[in-house]
Short mmCIF file of C-alpha atoms in Angstrom, two decimals:
data_model
loop_
_atom_site.label_atom_id
_atom_site.label_comp_id
_atom_site.label_asym_id
_atom_site.label_seq_id
_atom_site.Cartn_x
_atom_site.Cartn_y
_atom_site.Cartn_z
CA MET A 1 27.80 37.63 -27.83
CA ALA A 2 27.92 34.34 -27.02
CA GLU A 3 24.75 32.04 -26.99
CA ILE A 4 23.65 30.66 -23.66
CA ARG A 5 23.15 27.35 -23.83
CA ASN A 6 20.81 25.13 -21.95
CA TYR A 7 22.75 22.14 -19.87
CA THR A 8 21.74 19.12 -18.03
CA LEU A 9 21.93 18.00 -14.77
CA ASN A 10 21.64 14.38 -13.88
CA PHE A 11 19.14 14.07 -10.45
CA GLY A 12 19.94 10.97 -9.09
CA PRO A 13 20.14 8.04 -8.88
CA GLN A 14 21.76 8.65 -5.38
CA HIS A 15 19.38 11.66 -4.71
CA PRO A 16 18.04 11.06 -1.04
CA ALA A 17 14.41 13.02 -2.64
CA ALA A 18 14.32 10.22 -6.10
CA HIS A 19 12.26 8.02 -3.66
CA GLY A 20 14.39 4.75 -5.41
CA VAL A 21 16.66 4.68 -8.03
CA LEU A 22 15.25 6.96 -10.62
CA ARG A 23 18.25 8.87 -12.54
CA LEU A 24 16.21 11.91 -13.92
CA VAL A 25 18.02 14.16 -16.33
CA LEU A 26 16.71 17.13 -16.40
CA GLU A 27 17.28 19.72 -19.44
CA LEU A 28 17.48 23.21 -17.34
CA ASP A 29 17.36 27.27 -18.44
CA GLY A 30 19.32 28.46 -15.43
CA GLU A 31 16.98 26.81 -12.41
CA THR A 32 13.90 26.73 -15.21
CA ILE A 33 13.08 23.09 -15.93
CA VAL A 34 12.62 23.30 -19.87
CA ARG A 35 12.61 18.96 -20.24
CA ALA A 36 12.81 16.03 -17.73
CA ASP A 37 13.55 12.69 -18.76
CA PRO A 38 13.06 9.41 -16.52
CA HIS A 39 15.28 6.33 -16.26
CA ILE A 40 14.50 3.91 -15.17
CA GLY A 41 15.52 0.11 -15.24
CA LEU A 42 18.45 0.35 -12.33
CA LEU A 43 16.07 -1.55 -9.81
CA HIS A 44 14.54 -4.43 -11.91
CA ARG A 45 13.85 -7.42 -10.17
CA ALA A 46 11.82 -9.63 -13.52
CA THR A 47 8.88 -10.04 -10.58
CA GLU A 48 6.74 -10.98 -13.55
CA LYS A 49 9.34 -13.59 -14.82
CA LEU A 50 9.92 -14.94 -11.65
CA ALA A 51 6.43 -15.24 -11.00
CA GLU A 52 5.95 -17.06 -14.32
CA SER A 53 8.28 -20.40 -13.21
CA LYS A 54 6.89 -20.96 -9.82
CA PRO A 55 3.68 -22.71 -8.55
CA PHE A 56 0.53 -20.11 -7.96
CA ASN A 57 0.40 -20.12 -4.43
CA GLN A 58 4.51 -19.54 -4.16
CA SER A 59 4.46 -16.16 -6.31
CA ILE A 60 2.12 -14.10 -3.04
CA GLY A 61 5.42 -13.09 -1.40
CA TYR A 62 6.49 -11.49 -4.87
CA MET A 63 4.17 -9.20 -4.73
CA ASP A 64 4.82 -7.67 -1.12
CA ARG A 65 8.27 -6.51 -2.77
CA LEU A 66 6.57 -4.84 -5.77
CA ASP A 67 5.85 -1.70 -3.43
CA TYR A 68 7.44 -2.43 -0.57
CA VAL A 69 4.91 0.40 1.36
CA SER A 70 1.69 -0.91 -0.05
CA MET A 71 2.30 -4.74 0.83
CA MET A 72 -0.79 -6.32 1.54
CA CYS A 73 -2.76 -4.20 -1.43
CA ASN A 74 -0.55 -6.01 -3.84
CA GLU A 75 -0.76 -9.44 -2.71
CA HIS A 76 -4.87 -8.33 -2.70
CA ALA A 77 -5.20 -8.09 -6.47
CA TYR A 78 -2.38 -11.24 -6.98
CA VAL A 79 -4.67 -13.57 -4.72
CA MET A 80 -7.91 -12.12 -6.35
CA ALA A 81 -7.00 -13.07 -9.65
CA ILE A 82 -6.14 -16.60 -8.99
CA GLU A 83 -9.59 -16.80 -7.04
CA LYS A 84 -11.19 -15.56 -10.32
CA LEU A 85 -9.94 -18.31 -12.45
CA LEU A 86 -10.39 -20.97 -9.88
CA GLY A 87 -14.13 -19.41 -9.44
CA ILE A 88 -13.97 -19.72 -5.35
CA GLU A 89 -14.49 -16.99 -2.66
CA ALA A 90 -12.98 -16.26 0.29
CA PRO A 91 -15.44 -16.75 3.77
CA LEU A 92 -17.04 -13.34 4.82
CA ARG A 93 -14.99 -12.59 7.53
CA ALA A 94 -12.06 -13.25 5.51
CA GLN A 95 -13.12 -10.82 3.17
CA TYR A 96 -13.56 -8.17 6.21
CA ILE A 97 -10.28 -8.52 7.33
CA ARG A 98 -8.68 -8.40 3.87
CA VAL A 99 -10.24 -4.87 4.10
CA MET A 100 -9.69 -3.84 7.05
CA PHE A 101 -6.07 -4.59 6.04
CA ASP A 102 -6.10 -2.81 2.81
CA GLU A 103 -7.23 0.26 4.79
CA ILE A 104 -4.25 -0.22 7.37
CA THR A 105 -2.25 -0.39 4.59
CA ARG A 106 -3.44 2.97 2.42
CA ILE A 107 -2.76 4.66 6.38
CA LEU A 108 0.52 2.77 6.49
CA ASN A 109 1.76 4.39 3.07
CA HIS A 110 0.08 7.44 3.36
CA LEU A 111 2.24 8.02 6.99
CA LEU A 112 5.29 7.53 5.07
CA TRP A 113 4.62 9.68 2.13
CA LEU A 114 3.52 11.93 4.37
CA GLY A 115 6.93 11.79 6.33
CA ALA A 116 9.25 11.52 3.33
CA HIS A 117 7.46 14.15 1.44
CA GLY A 118 7.60 16.66 4.40
CA LEU A 119 11.30 15.76 4.73
CA ASP A 120 12.51 16.40 1.32
CA ILE A 121 10.27 19.85 1.25
CA GLY A 122 11.60 20.83 4.24
CA ALA A 123 9.39 19.49 7.24
CA MET A 124 11.20 17.36 9.64
CA THR A 125 9.10 16.83 12.16
CA MET A 126 6.58 15.22 10.53
CA PHE A 127 8.98 12.64 9.29
CA LEU A 128 9.16 11.98 13.13
CA TYR A 129 5.39 12.42 13.94
CA CYS A 130 4.57 9.94 10.70
CA PHE A 131 6.83 7.18 11.88
CA ARG A 132 5.21 7.10 15.54
CA GLU A 133 1.77 5.63 14.30
CA ARG A 134 3.40 3.93 11.99
CA GLU A 135 5.04 1.78 14.52
CA ALA A 136 1.53 1.07 15.80
CA LEU A 137 0.20 -0.39 13.00
CA MET A 138 3.54 -2.31 11.73
CA ASP A 139 2.62 -4.45 15.07
CA CYS A 140 -0.60 -5.64 13.99
CA TYR A 141 1.50 -7.05 10.36
CA GLU A 142 3.39 -8.76 12.49
CA ALA A 143 0.98 -9.84 15.47
CA VAL A 144 -0.78 -11.75 12.26
CA SER A 145 2.01 -12.60 10.04
CA GLY A 146 5.00 -12.58 11.49
CA ALA A 147 6.72 -10.47 9.35
CA ARG A 148 6.93 -6.03 9.80
CA LEU A 149 6.78 -5.28 5.95
CA HIS A 150 6.53 -8.96 3.65
CA ALA A 151 3.74 -9.95 5.27
CA THR A 152 2.14 -13.25 2.43
CA TYR A 153 -0.94 -13.17 4.90
CA TYR A 154 -3.31 -13.37 1.52
CA ARG A 155 -4.19 -16.97 0.59
CA PRO A 156 -6.30 -17.83 -2.70
CA GLY A 157 -9.26 -18.72 -0.43
CA GLY A 158 -9.26 -16.44 2.48
CA VAL A 159 -6.13 -15.13 4.98
CA TYR A 160 -2.92 -17.17 6.49
CA ARG A 161 -5.19 -17.39 9.84
CA ASP A 162 -7.37 -15.33 12.04
CA LEU A 163 -6.99 -12.87 13.71
CA PRO A 164 -4.83 -13.39 17.73
CA ASP A 165 -6.81 -13.20 21.23
CA ARG A 166 -3.91 -11.21 22.25
CA MET A 167 -1.14 -8.49 21.14
CA PRO A 168 2.45 -9.48 21.55
CA GLN A 169 3.97 -8.23 25.07
CA TYR A 170 7.11 -6.22 25.01
CA GLN A 171 10.29 -7.79 27.45
CA ALA A 172 11.82 -5.95 30.27
CA SER A 173 15.49 -5.45 29.19
CA ARG A 174 18.88 -3.50 30.19
CA TRP A 175 17.63 -1.40 27.72
CA ARG A 176 13.71 -0.88 29.21
CA SER A 177 12.34 -0.79 32.40
CA GLU A 178 10.08 -2.71 33.64
CA LYS A 179 8.56 0.60 34.38
CA ASP A 180 8.48 1.40 30.66
CA VAL A 181 7.41 -2.38 29.83
CA LYS A 182 4.18 -2.10 31.68
CA LYS A 183 3.22 1.53 30.10
CA LEU A 184 3.94 0.36 26.61
CA ASN A 185 1.76 -2.93 26.79
CA ALA A 186 -1.40 -1.41 28.94
CA GLU A 187 -3.09 -1.58 25.35
CA ARG A 188 -2.18 -4.47 24.51
CA GLN A 189 -4.15 -6.55 27.04
CA GLY A 190 -6.58 -7.55 24.57
CA SER A 191 -7.42 -9.19 21.54
CA MET A 192 -5.83 -7.10 17.82
CA LEU A 193 -9.32 -5.57 16.96
CA ASP A 194 -9.39 -4.09 21.16
CA TYR A 195 -5.55 -2.90 20.35
CA LEU A 196 -6.50 -1.31 17.05
CA TRP A 197 -10.15 -0.14 17.89
CA ASN A 198 -8.03 1.98 20.09
CA PHE A 199 -5.98 3.30 17.72
CA THR A 200 -9.11 4.83 15.92
CA GLU A 201 -9.39 6.46 18.76
CA TYR A 202 -6.86 8.82 19.21
CA PHE A 203 -5.75 8.44 15.01
CA PRO A 204 -8.12 11.73 14.51
CA LYS A 205 -6.43 13.53 16.45
CA ARG A 206 -3.14 12.63 15.35
CA VAL A 207 -4.22 13.90 12.14
CA ASP A 208 -4.99 16.83 12.99
CA GLU A 209 -1.40 17.67 14.30
CA TYR A 210 -0.21 16.98 10.98
CA GLU A 211 -2.91 19.27 9.76
CA THR A 212 -1.91 22.36 12.43
CA LEU A 213 1.75 21.32 11.39
CA LEU A 214 1.35 21.83 7.34
CA THR A 215 -2.60 22.82 6.36
CA ASP A 216 -1.85 26.44 6.64
CA ASN A 217 1.89 25.83 7.19
CA ARG A 218 3.39 29.56 5.05
CA ILE A 219 6.14 27.52 3.79
CA TRP A 220 4.29 24.38 2.65
CA LYS A 221 1.71 26.40 0.33
CA GLN A 222 4.55 28.13 -0.80
CA ARG A 223 5.89 24.62 -1.81
CA THR A 224 2.74 23.11 -3.23
CA VAL A 225 0.53 25.63 -3.83
CA GLY A 226 -0.05 26.10 -7.71
CA ILE A 227 2.55 23.44 -8.23
CA GLY A 228 2.65 20.91 -10.41
CA VAL A 229 -1.29 21.55 -11.59
CA VAL A 230 -2.71 18.14 -13.82
CA SER A 231 -6.35 19.07 -15.49
CA PRO A 232 -8.57 17.34 -15.00
CA GLU A 233 -9.01 16.28 -18.69
CA ARG A 234 -4.64 15.60 -19.09
CA ALA A 235 -4.81 13.42 -15.61
CA GLN A 236 -7.53 11.29 -17.14
CA ALA A 237 -5.60 11.15 -20.78
CA LEU A 238 -2.25 10.01 -18.95
CA GLY A 239 -3.72 7.38 -17.57
CA PHE A 240 -3.12 8.88 -13.28
CA THR A 241 -5.32 7.27 -10.97
CA GLY A 242 -5.63 7.24 -7.10
CA PRO A 243 -5.19 10.30 -5.09
CA MET A 244 -3.35 11.73 -8.52
CA LEU A 245 -6.57 11.82 -10.97
CA ARG A 246 -8.93 12.79 -7.51
CA GLY A 247 -6.67 15.70 -6.33
CA SER A 248 -7.53 17.28 -9.82
CA GLY A 249 -11.35 16.42 -9.08
CA ILE A 250 -12.20 13.08 -10.81
CA VAL A 251 -14.52 10.93 -8.57
CA TRP A 252 -13.09 7.82 -9.45
CA ASP A 253 -12.63 5.09 -7.20
CA LEU A 254 -12.46 1.50 -7.61
CA ARG A 255 -14.15 0.92 -4.13
CA LYS A 256 -17.05 2.70 -5.49
CA HIS A 257 -17.17 2.25 -8.64
CA GLN A 258 -16.12 -1.48 -9.60
CA PRO A 259 -16.88 -2.95 -5.56
CA TYR A 260 -14.77 -5.61 -4.49
CA GLU A 261 -15.29 -7.60 -1.48
CA VAL A 262 -17.26 -5.94 1.37
CA TYR A 263 -16.81 -2.49 -0.24
CA ASP A 264 -20.51 -2.01 -0.60
CA LYS A 265 -21.17 -2.63 2.68
CA LEU A 266 -19.50 0.07 4.13
CA ASP A 267 -19.80 3.88 4.43
CA PHE A 268 -17.24 6.06 3.06
CA ASP A 269 -16.26 9.06 1.31
CA ILE A 270 -13.96 9.95 -1.76
CA PRO A 271 -12.26 13.39 -1.37
CA ILE A 272 -11.48 15.04 -4.46
CA GLY A 273 -9.12 18.27 -4.89
CA LYS A 274 -10.20 21.34 -7.37
CA ASN A 275 -6.98 22.86 -8.50
CA GLY A 276 -5.10 19.51 -9.37
CA ASP A 277 -1.83 20.42 -7.89
CA CYS A 278 0.31 18.86 -5.16
CA TYR A 279 -1.64 20.71 -2.33
CA ASP A 280 -4.18 19.33 -3.69
CA ARG A 281 -2.85 15.86 -3.95
CA TYR A 282 -1.58 16.08 0.22
CA LEU A 283 -5.22 17.32 1.37
CA VAL A 284 -6.27 14.39 -0.99
CA ARG A 285 -4.39 11.75 0.89
CA VAL A 286 -4.80 13.57 4.71
CA GLU A 287 -8.77 13.43 4.12
CA GLU A 288 -7.78 9.68 2.99
CA MET A 289 -6.77 8.27 6.15
CA ARG A 290 -8.90 9.39 8.15
CA GLN A 291 -11.87 7.61 5.62
CA SER A 292 -10.07 4.76 6.05
CA ASN A 293 -9.38 5.01 9.98
CA ARG A 294 -13.47 5.47 9.38
CA ILE A 295 -13.60 2.15 7.23
CA ILE A 296 -11.56 -0.02 9.57
CA ARG A 297 -13.91 0.92 12.75
CA GLN A 298 -16.54 -0.55 10.84
CA CYS A 299 -14.66 -3.78 10.22
CA ILE A 300 -14.00 -4.29 13.57
CA GLU A 301 -17.27 -3.98 14.73
CA TRP A 302 -18.72 -6.14 12.32
CA LEU A 303 -15.85 -8.76 13.04
CA ARG A 304 -16.56 -8.58 16.71
CA LYS A 305 -19.82 -9.95 16.30
CA HIS A 306 -19.43 -12.61 13.43
CA PRO A 307 -16.81 -15.51 14.67
CA GLY A 308 -16.24 -18.18 11.56
CA PRO A 309 -13.92 -19.71 9.36
CA VAL A 310 -10.83 -17.34 7.67
CA MET A 311 -10.59 -19.75 4.87
CA ALA A 312 -12.28 -21.31 1.52
CA GLU A 313 -13.34 -25.47 2.61
CA ASN A 314 -11.66 -26.47 -0.46
CA HIS A 315 -8.95 -28.74 0.30
CA LYS A 316 -7.36 -28.30 -3.37
CA VAL A 317 -6.82 -25.07 -2.83
CA THR A 318 -6.66 -24.37 1.14
CA PRO A 319 -4.01 -26.45 3.57
CA PRO A 320 -5.62 -28.80 6.11
CA SER A 321 -5.39 -27.66 9.59
CA ARG A 322 -2.86 -28.04 11.98
CA GLU A 323 -4.99 -29.97 14.13
CA ARG A 324 -5.87 -32.38 11.68
CA MET A 325 -2.20 -33.14 10.05
CA LYS A 326 -0.82 -34.06 14.17
CA HIS A 327 -3.00 -36.82 13.63
CA ASP A 328 -3.49 -38.01 9.91
CA MET A 329 -0.85 -38.75 7.24
CA GLU A 330 -2.98 -37.94 4.54
CA ALA A 331 -3.05 -34.17 5.24
CA LEU A 332 0.28 -34.27 6.20
CA ILE A 333 1.28 -35.16 2.87
CA HIS A 334 -1.20 -33.15 1.24
CA HIS A 335 0.53 -30.07 3.07
CA PHE A 336 3.45 -30.65 1.36
CA LYS A 337 2.50 -31.19 -1.65
CA LEU A 338 0.21 -28.14 -1.96
CA PHE A 339 3.36 -25.89 -0.60
CA THR A 340 5.94 -27.67 -3.00
CA GLU A 341 4.11 -28.30 -6.11
CA GLY A 342 0.99 -26.09 -6.11
CA TYR A 343 -2.05 -27.22 -7.77
CA CYS A 344 -3.85 -26.42 -11.54
CA VAL A 345 -5.19 -23.11 -11.94
CA PRO A 346 -8.52 -23.89 -15.18
CA ALA A 347 -7.16 -21.84 -18.38
CA GLY A 348 -8.38 -18.96 -19.33
CA GLU A 349 -7.45 -15.22 -18.46
CA VAL A 350 -8.41 -12.65 -15.97
CA TYR A 351 -7.41 -9.02 -15.02
CA SER A 352 -8.28 -7.88 -11.21
CA ALA A 353 -7.63 -4.74 -9.85
CA VAL A 354 -7.43 -2.99 -6.31
CA GLU A 355 -7.90 0.69 -5.23
CA HIS A 356 -4.29 0.82 -3.81
CA PRO A 357 -3.04 3.29 -2.34
CA LYS A 358 -1.09 4.92 -5.18
CA GLY A 359 -3.36 4.41 -7.36
CA GLU A 360 -5.20 1.03 -9.52
CA PHE A 361 -3.07 -1.76 -9.45
CA GLY A 362 -3.75 -4.56 -11.45
CA ILE A 363 -2.67 -7.86 -12.65
CA TYR A 364 -3.41 -9.25 -15.58
CA LEU A 365 -2.99 -13.51 -14.87
CA VAL A 366 -3.48 -16.18 -18.08
CA SER A 367 -2.98 -19.53 -16.98
CA ASP A 368 -3.12 -22.78 -19.81
CA GLY A 369 -4.01 -25.08 -16.73
CA ALA A 370 -0.88 -25.66 -15.75
CA ASN A 371 0.04 -25.56 -11.90
CA LYS A 372 2.53 -22.06 -13.17
CA PRO A 373 0.55 -19.21 -14.57
CA TYR A 374 1.59 -18.40 -18.35
CA ARG A 375 1.69 -14.65 -18.26
CA VAL A 376 1.74 -12.48 -15.41
CA LYS A 377 1.59 -8.58 -16.58
CA ILE A 378 1.38 -5.78 -13.72
CA ARG A 379 -0.19 -2.86 -13.61
CA ALA A 380 1.91 -0.21 -11.29
CA PRO A 381 0.03 2.88 -10.23
CA GLY A 382 3.23 4.49 -10.37
CA PHE A 383 4.30 3.82 -13.78
CA PRO A 384 1.93 6.46 -15.73
CA HIS A 385 2.39 9.17 -13.06
CA LEU A 386 5.94 8.95 -13.62
CA ALA A 387 5.64 9.35 -17.38
CA ALA A 388 4.16 12.03 -17.16
CA THR A 389 7.55 14.05 -15.38
CA ASP A 390 8.57 15.63 -18.34
CA GLU A 391 4.83 17.19 -19.01
CA ILE A 392 4.36 18.50 -15.38
CA GLY A 393 7.85 19.64 -14.83
CA LYS A 394 8.26 22.04 -17.74
CA GLY A 395 8.96 25.29 -16.85
CA HIS A 396 8.72 24.67 -12.85
CA MET A 397 12.11 25.32 -11.07
CA LEU A 398 15.23 23.12 -10.24
CA ALA A 399 13.24 22.71 -6.45
CA ASP A 400 9.99 22.11 -7.80
CA ILE A 401 11.16 18.94 -9.14
CA VAL A 402 11.39 17.45 -5.59
CA ALA A 403 8.34 18.61 -4.71
CA LEU A 404 6.42 16.44 -8.08
CA ILE A 405 8.52 13.64 -7.51
CA GLY A 406 7.21 13.47 -3.96
CA THR A 407 3.20 14.11 -4.89
CA MET A 408 3.70 11.29 -7.14
CA ASP A 409 4.56 9.26 -4.47
CA VAL A 410 6.55 6.84 -6.48
CA VAL A 411 8.14 2.97 -4.82
CA PHE A 412 10.70 1.47 -7.57
CA GLY A 413 9.83 -1.53 -7.16
CA GLU A 414 6.48 -1.57 -8.80
CA ILE A 415 7.72 0.70 -11.78
CA ASP A 416 11.24 -1.64 -12.24
CA ARG A 417 8.94 -4.77 -11.87
#
């Protein structure tokens, strides 16, 4: 009798569920995965080398483009690394703004993850629900930076500018009547903090809606419960961080265990799983959205009571005010030199990490005293998760690989950095 051999199948890089340009070479025995070999490098951006060829302050925008779902969190690690080398600290108000936007970004990330993961597994409604809330928060990005995605809002020494007193207003057009515009602008009449507070009031109910659709859904549980189980010991050994680690029951969160900015002044919990499967990682991320909402509310309350500067006074690093530039030629020249030539950073090396929505996002920065980094190394949270695909996927069915890729929440901009 002829021997039945395993066969090899390409999953991606054009597959919608590959979440980017992942080429996964699967060795299959029937529909059972025997081996999964992830091939990366199809989106190589050379971000680390590009950052080494530019002044420190010109590479912040590259960080946004690494994980284009968690933009400001990427900026945060890079900016903090520069600040450590310079020996400066952002004003307290700027720190609260940064933390608030980190948590807005966490919600944005998890909403896109939940919508896309739901779509991969067959729950189309989730995608539409999640984008409804994402739009409300993307407007906050646009209000502070002028861009919906690549904000470049965090700067060494603080943030680009303070929060706006009024949200941008919708305008009537031939596609949108005055009545529709009035309804859309109803919650935009106050400041951005008022707008965000209103969002935090209704968002927990929206998360309840997501859970109503999925948490006890029979099909969702069949596709996620017991799939991709990772023990606590293996999760640690494989270098997992973020929800991939906490889903296995390990209580590790940089915001609590290595606090930065003002996280040590805020009250929030770290959700963890019990079984280390796709379902537990889903529950962890859903609860993280609730905790982020809680943190945002605390930041809003503090920011309302404490006005103040959002940029350090050290003008070797921070630009002069626009008001001053209108009357002072020296300030204007300084402004141009700062943004074209940058500033020299003392020689040394530093590692700065943040609790990114996907895990630990770190920047290893080496300066030789010039105005450009000597070396930039990015620790992307998705890289070790993807590296474990073979171990996690072995023995599962072909359909389960979609759930496994989804539960990792990979974005290839940071993996192919």
